[in-house]
Amino acid sequence: METLGRLRILALLSIWLTQVALPGAIASYSIGVGRADTTGPTAEIVFMGYAKIDQKGSGLHLRTFSRAFIIDDGEERFVFVSVDSAMIGNGVRQSVLQNLQKQFGNLYTEKNVMISATHSHSTPGGYMLHTLFDITTFGFVKETFDAMVNGITKSIERAHATMVPGRIFIGHGEVIGANINRSPSAYLNNPKGERDRYMYPVDKDLTQLQFIAADDKPLGVINWFAVHPTSMNNTNHLVSSDNVGYASILFEKTVDSDSLVGKGPFVAAFASSNLGDVSPNTRGPKCEFSGSTCSEQYTCPGKKEMCFASGPGVDMFDSTSIIANKIFKESWRLWQDGKRREVIGPLRVVHRYVNMVEQTAEYYNETTQKTETVHGCEPAMGYSFAAGTIDGPGSFSFKQGTTTANPMWNAVRNLLAAPTSEDIKCHGAKPILLATGHMNLPYEWQPKIVSTQVALIGNVVIAGVPGEFTTMSGRRLREAIKRVMNDASDDETSVIIAGLCNTYSDYVTTPEEYQLQRYEGASTIFGPHTLTIYLKQYQELTTAAILKKDIEPGPTPPDLRRENLLSFVTPVLYDTPKWNKNFGDCIKQPQKYARPGDIVTAVFVSGHPRNNLMTESSFLTIEKLAEDEVWIPVANDASWETKFEWQRTSVILGASQVIITWQVPEDIKDGEYRIRHNGYYRYILGGVFPYYGVSNHFQVITTRPKACRRRYYE
């Protein structure tokens, strides 16, 4: 690394040339935005996030989307993608890049494409390829993988096709009442002097990038706010983008009020940040049956009683809405607020693959008051990993904060792979439950090589990190990057942590948090100095970006797509309709009259939803009869007010039905409405065929004449 003196001189010269000598030359960028459907199978596939094998999908609450943003300063190009998914694996990213290469050659590469997952825990799994992440989903699920790859690719293609001259603005706000620290004891183990610098044990800051065309047309927005999308808890069985996904919908609908969800031109992303120890379940942990306070280790005395945190609402849907609205309202205030700073300056992007096991860094030990050389460990998960969190407790008798091994569990562990004495020493306070670094059957269990990436847009730094940084880990990373930036420029610097990017390597705690071995510490897979290594890595990346210096690409991660991927997910064999019925028949009709706030329900004979994922389409539409006798869709299966629930009525016969519900919005217009169901069935002799069905018409009445009151509503 160059000395800071040389760094300062070169960077100041660069900034002077671009911002003083050529005023306004890089105030205007080329900007493109795009969105595409990534919704995978909505039925009989285990969700990714809570690692609960009985949490299989049985329908759809909110469709998932990929939202892409392209920035070009005439010299370099950068793509940021936010995806409504639990994580992003290297296999997904490589498949996306290969798809883009077929169309655009070397325009989009590993260097300039950053793909970030929102971390929703209510989306289908089976796409990560690493064994540990796919084992709870019964292996690889091609339908999920393809839906994600195709959707991400399409969102970037659409962003590419819409590029226009534009400007970028940055704003900062604060969201209160939307997040808490779910591991407060670990946070309190950080130095008091450091903690005293911050008002809260979680980040309340919301950072917003606004994209405006040269003709002042709004193009899109990215918001970063630290919160887990776990408002929808592990009892949920409907695919959902959760709180941040709904916040995106609220923003997009506010700008494009006449468009159906996912169809308008404006693109709004609420992307993940340093959310590792941050929960949206603001009521905090309580024993789920008795309601009593949990123990210090977050356990409950009752038999099979879990320590569970809940959100602010009456149920998980209400909690999701409350958190989403809090985040959205602050982001909308920032959007309308004139107090924003224009982003001006060159665009520079750097990327490097890093083998974390082979890395070293310098660490100042407060106890010994000496600087020592530390290194990464072979990946391993600790005992407290199996305990889960207050957002989703684990199984068996595991407890958070476990720092002592159990001989029985060690014996079970050793049947899979025994850690070496070096592993045990390296991981320190962590008793190893799974020595994943030594587990390669049927293929690699966790990554050793991760993607690290930094994008500089003027004085805005976006650090794409390959995991879940805790609150204090993210703060330290921001400070480390700011030190490099401030040595290069006196201008105000904004550093954004973009979480869960490109590779997923679990959690990143501070060394102090690691010692307590809460869930996050037990899931910090490269050992107690994972963060120490990352601080060094991202300072090097930032330096290279400032100096526009080429860096080595690093070791190529193994391509698990070439493995013989195992899948134990049973296929759909055939569908048959209910006796004496046809596919699409409405067997339960909605009520004749409805008012705002009412829930309207219809039940249809259906095929299996996995026969066709209805990508860029919908399993349902709520339709209104227009004056010209044409039915106009007013809501679809991506709308908040609808739910699509699938039920198997006979496994042997392959018969099923769907329940469609619509909560009539408060701003609905009077008129005649109906519910439409679209689907596909698999014929027993081969082939998949479309069908549809419609319900009876019903009246939505927003006013209630006195003369009609008893007739309509008693």
Short mmCIF file of C-alpha atoms in Angstrom, two decimals, residues 261-436:
data_model
loop_
_atom_site.label_atom_id
_atom_site.label_comp_id
_atom_site.label_asym_id
_atom_site.label_seq_id
_atom_site.Cartn_x
_atom_site.Cartn_y
_atom_site.Cartn_z
CA VAL A 261 -47.07 -3.37 -8.25
CA GLY A 262 -43.88 -4.16 -10.15
CA LYS A 263 -45.05 -2.54 -13.39
CA GLY A 264 -44.22 1.17 -13.03
CA PRO A 265 -41.05 2.79 -14.45
CA PHE A 266 -39.79 4.19 -11.14
CA VAL A 267 -37.56 1.78 -9.17
CA ALA A 268 -37.12 2.01 -5.37
CA ALA A 269 -34.83 -0.30 -3.44
CA PHE A 270 -34.45 -0.70 0.32
CA ALA A 271 -31.15 -2.52 0.51
CA SER A 272 -29.43 -4.30 3.39
CA SER A 273 -26.68 -2.76 5.48
CA ASN A 274 -24.93 -3.83 8.72
CA LEU A 275 -27.99 -5.67 10.00
CA GLY A 276 -26.23 -8.60 11.70
CA ASP A 277 -27.52 -8.02 15.25
CA VAL A 278 -30.51 -5.85 14.36
CA SER A 279 -34.11 -7.02 14.74
CA PRO A 280 -37.41 -5.42 13.66
CA ASN A 281 -39.23 -7.18 16.51
CA THR A 282 -39.27 -4.13 18.70
CA ARG A 283 -41.29 -5.58 21.59
CA GLY A 284 -38.26 -7.70 22.39
CA PRO A 285 -38.00 -11.28 23.59
CA LYS A 286 -40.65 -12.96 25.74
CA CYS A 287 -41.48 -16.58 26.50
CA GLU A 288 -43.90 -17.47 23.73
CA PHE A 289 -46.61 -19.14 25.88
CA SER A 290 -46.37 -17.56 29.31
CA GLY A 291 -45.29 -14.10 28.17
CA SER A 292 -42.74 -13.98 30.99
CA THR A 293 -39.26 -12.52 30.66
CA CYS A 294 -36.61 -14.77 29.09
CA SER A 295 -33.45 -15.75 30.96
CA GLU A 296 -30.13 -14.00 30.34
CA GLN A 297 -29.34 -16.79 27.86
CA TYR A 298 -32.69 -16.23 26.16
CA THR A 299 -34.27 -19.47 27.33
CA CYS A 300 -37.66 -20.17 28.94
CA PRO A 301 -38.58 -22.56 31.77
CA GLY A 302 -41.64 -24.04 30.11
CA LYS A 303 -41.47 -27.38 28.30
CA LYS A 304 -40.64 -26.71 24.64
CA GLU A 305 -41.27 -23.01 25.27
CA MET A 306 -39.15 -20.74 23.10
CA CYS A 307 -37.82 -17.27 23.77
CA PHE A 308 -39.34 -15.32 20.92
CA ALA A 309 -39.31 -11.64 19.95
CA SER A 310 -42.35 -10.07 18.36
CA GLY A 311 -42.95 -6.96 16.35
CA PRO A 312 -45.08 -3.95 17.21
CA GLY A 313 -48.25 -5.21 15.49
CA VAL A 314 -51.10 -7.54 16.41
CA ASP A 315 -49.63 -10.23 14.12
CA MET A 316 -46.66 -10.65 11.81
CA PHE A 317 -48.45 -9.06 8.84
CA ASP A 318 -49.34 -6.00 10.89
CA SER A 319 -45.78 -5.82 12.23
CA THR A 320 -44.38 -6.03 8.71
CA SER A 321 -46.60 -3.15 7.65
CA ILE A 322 -45.70 -0.98 10.64
CA ILE A 323 -41.93 -1.39 10.19
CA ALA A 324 -42.19 -0.91 6.42
CA ASN A 325 -44.21 2.27 6.82
CA LYS A 326 -41.74 3.72 9.34
CA ILE A 327 -38.84 3.16 6.96
CA PHE A 328 -40.80 4.35 3.93
CA LYS A 329 -42.07 7.56 5.57
CA GLU A 330 -38.56 8.70 6.47
CA SER A 331 -37.28 7.82 3.01
CA TRP A 332 -40.15 9.73 1.41
CA ARG A 333 -39.43 12.73 3.63
CA LEU A 334 -35.83 12.67 2.40
CA TRP A 335 -37.00 12.39 -1.19
CA GLN A 336 -39.14 15.50 -0.85
CA ASP A 337 -36.66 17.40 1.32
CA GLY A 338 -34.57 19.95 -0.52
CA LYS A 339 -31.68 19.44 1.94
CA ARG A 340 -29.73 17.00 -0.15
CA ARG A 341 -26.18 17.01 -1.43
CA GLU A 342 -25.35 16.41 -5.07
CA VAL A 343 -22.84 13.67 -5.71
CA ILE A 344 -20.10 15.00 -7.96
CA GLY A 345 -16.90 13.27 -8.97
CA PRO A 346 -15.42 10.32 -10.79
CA LEU A 347 -16.70 6.76 -10.57
CA ARG A 348 -14.20 4.07 -9.62
CA VAL A 349 -14.87 0.40 -8.85
CA VAL A 350 -12.52 -2.29 -7.52
CA HIS A 351 -13.09 -5.96 -6.75
CA ARG A 352 -10.97 -8.73 -5.29
CA TYR A 353 -11.56 -12.34 -4.28
CA VAL A 354 -9.97 -13.15 -0.93
CA ASN A 355 -9.15 -16.50 0.65
CA MET A 356 -9.97 -15.60 4.24
CA VAL A 357 -8.15 -18.60 5.70
CA GLU A 358 -4.84 -17.36 4.31
CA GLN A 359 -5.18 -13.71 5.40
CA THR A 360 -3.27 -11.95 8.17
CA ALA A 361 -3.65 -8.51 9.76
CA GLU A 362 -2.27 -6.43 12.61
CA TYR A 363 -4.41 -6.21 15.75
CA TYR A 364 -3.82 -4.08 18.83
CA ASN A 365 -4.64 -6.18 21.90
CA GLU A 366 -6.09 -3.92 24.63
CA THR A 367 -5.38 -6.52 27.31
CA THR A 368 -1.68 -6.95 26.55
CA GLN A 369 -1.37 -3.46 25.04
CA LYS A 370 0.65 -4.96 22.21
CA THR A 371 0.17 -5.22 18.47
CA GLU A 372 0.01 -8.79 17.27
CA THR A 373 -0.38 -10.54 13.93
CA VAL A 374 -3.69 -12.39 13.60
CA HIS A 375 -4.98 -14.64 10.85
CA GLY A 376 -8.15 -16.19 9.50
CA CYS A 377 -9.41 -19.62 10.52
CA GLU A 378 -10.84 -22.54 8.61
CA PRO A 379 -14.63 -22.01 8.46
CA ALA A 380 -16.49 -23.39 11.47
CA MET A 381 -19.84 -22.88 13.20
CA GLY A 382 -20.13 -22.70 16.98
CA TYR A 383 -22.62 -24.29 19.36
CA SER A 384 -24.67 -21.11 19.71
CA PHE A 385 -25.34 -21.16 15.97
CA ALA A 386 -27.76 -24.04 16.61
CA ALA A 387 -29.57 -22.00 19.27
CA GLY A 388 -30.89 -19.55 16.69
CA THR A 389 -31.91 -16.04 17.66
CA ILE A 390 -34.87 -14.31 19.28
CA ASP A 391 -36.17 -13.76 15.72
CA GLY A 392 -36.17 -17.52 15.12
CA PRO A 393 -35.09 -19.89 17.92
CA GLY A 394 -33.29 -23.10 17.01
CA SER A 395 -33.92 -26.72 17.93
CA PHE A 396 -32.75 -29.16 20.61
CA SER A 397 -31.28 -27.76 23.82
CA PHE A 398 -28.66 -25.40 22.43
CA LYS A 399 -28.29 -22.03 24.13
CA GLN A 400 -26.81 -18.75 23.02
CA GLY A 401 -23.62 -17.79 24.81
CA THR A 402 -22.28 -21.36 24.93
CA THR A 403 -18.48 -21.34 25.28
CA THR A 404 -18.01 -24.92 26.54
CA ALA A 405 -18.21 -27.97 24.29
CA ASN A 406 -20.41 -30.99 24.98
CA PRO A 407 -18.75 -34.43 24.59
CA MET A 408 -21.88 -35.98 23.06
CA TRP A 409 -22.26 -33.31 20.41
CA ASN A 410 -18.52 -33.38 19.75
CA ALA A 411 -18.80 -37.10 19.05
CA VAL A 412 -21.64 -36.46 16.60
CA ARG A 413 -19.63 -33.65 15.01
CA ASN A 414 -16.57 -35.84 14.56
CA LEU A 415 -18.58 -38.30 12.48
CA LEU A 416 -18.85 -35.55 9.87
CA ALA A 417 -15.47 -33.88 10.30
CA ALA A 418 -13.29 -33.36 13.34
CA PRO A 419 -11.62 -29.98 13.83
CA THR A 420 -7.86 -29.97 14.18
CA SER A 421 -6.08 -28.69 17.27
CA GLU A 422 -5.08 -25.67 15.18
CA ASP A 423 -8.76 -25.03 14.37
CA ILE A 424 -9.72 -25.17 18.04
CA LYS A 425 -6.94 -22.78 18.98
CA CYS A 426 -7.71 -20.41 16.12
CA HIS A 427 -11.42 -20.13 16.90
CA GLY A 428 -10.69 -19.40 20.54
CA ALA A 429 -13.86 -18.80 22.55
CA LYS A 430 -15.96 -20.70 20.00
CA PRO A 431 -16.60 -24.39 20.75
CA ILE A 432 -16.85 -25.88 17.27
CA LEU A 433 -20.10 -27.63 16.44
CA LEU A 434 -19.49 -27.99 12.69
CA ALA A 435 -15.97 -27.95 11.25
CA THR A 436 -17.31 -26.86 7.88
#
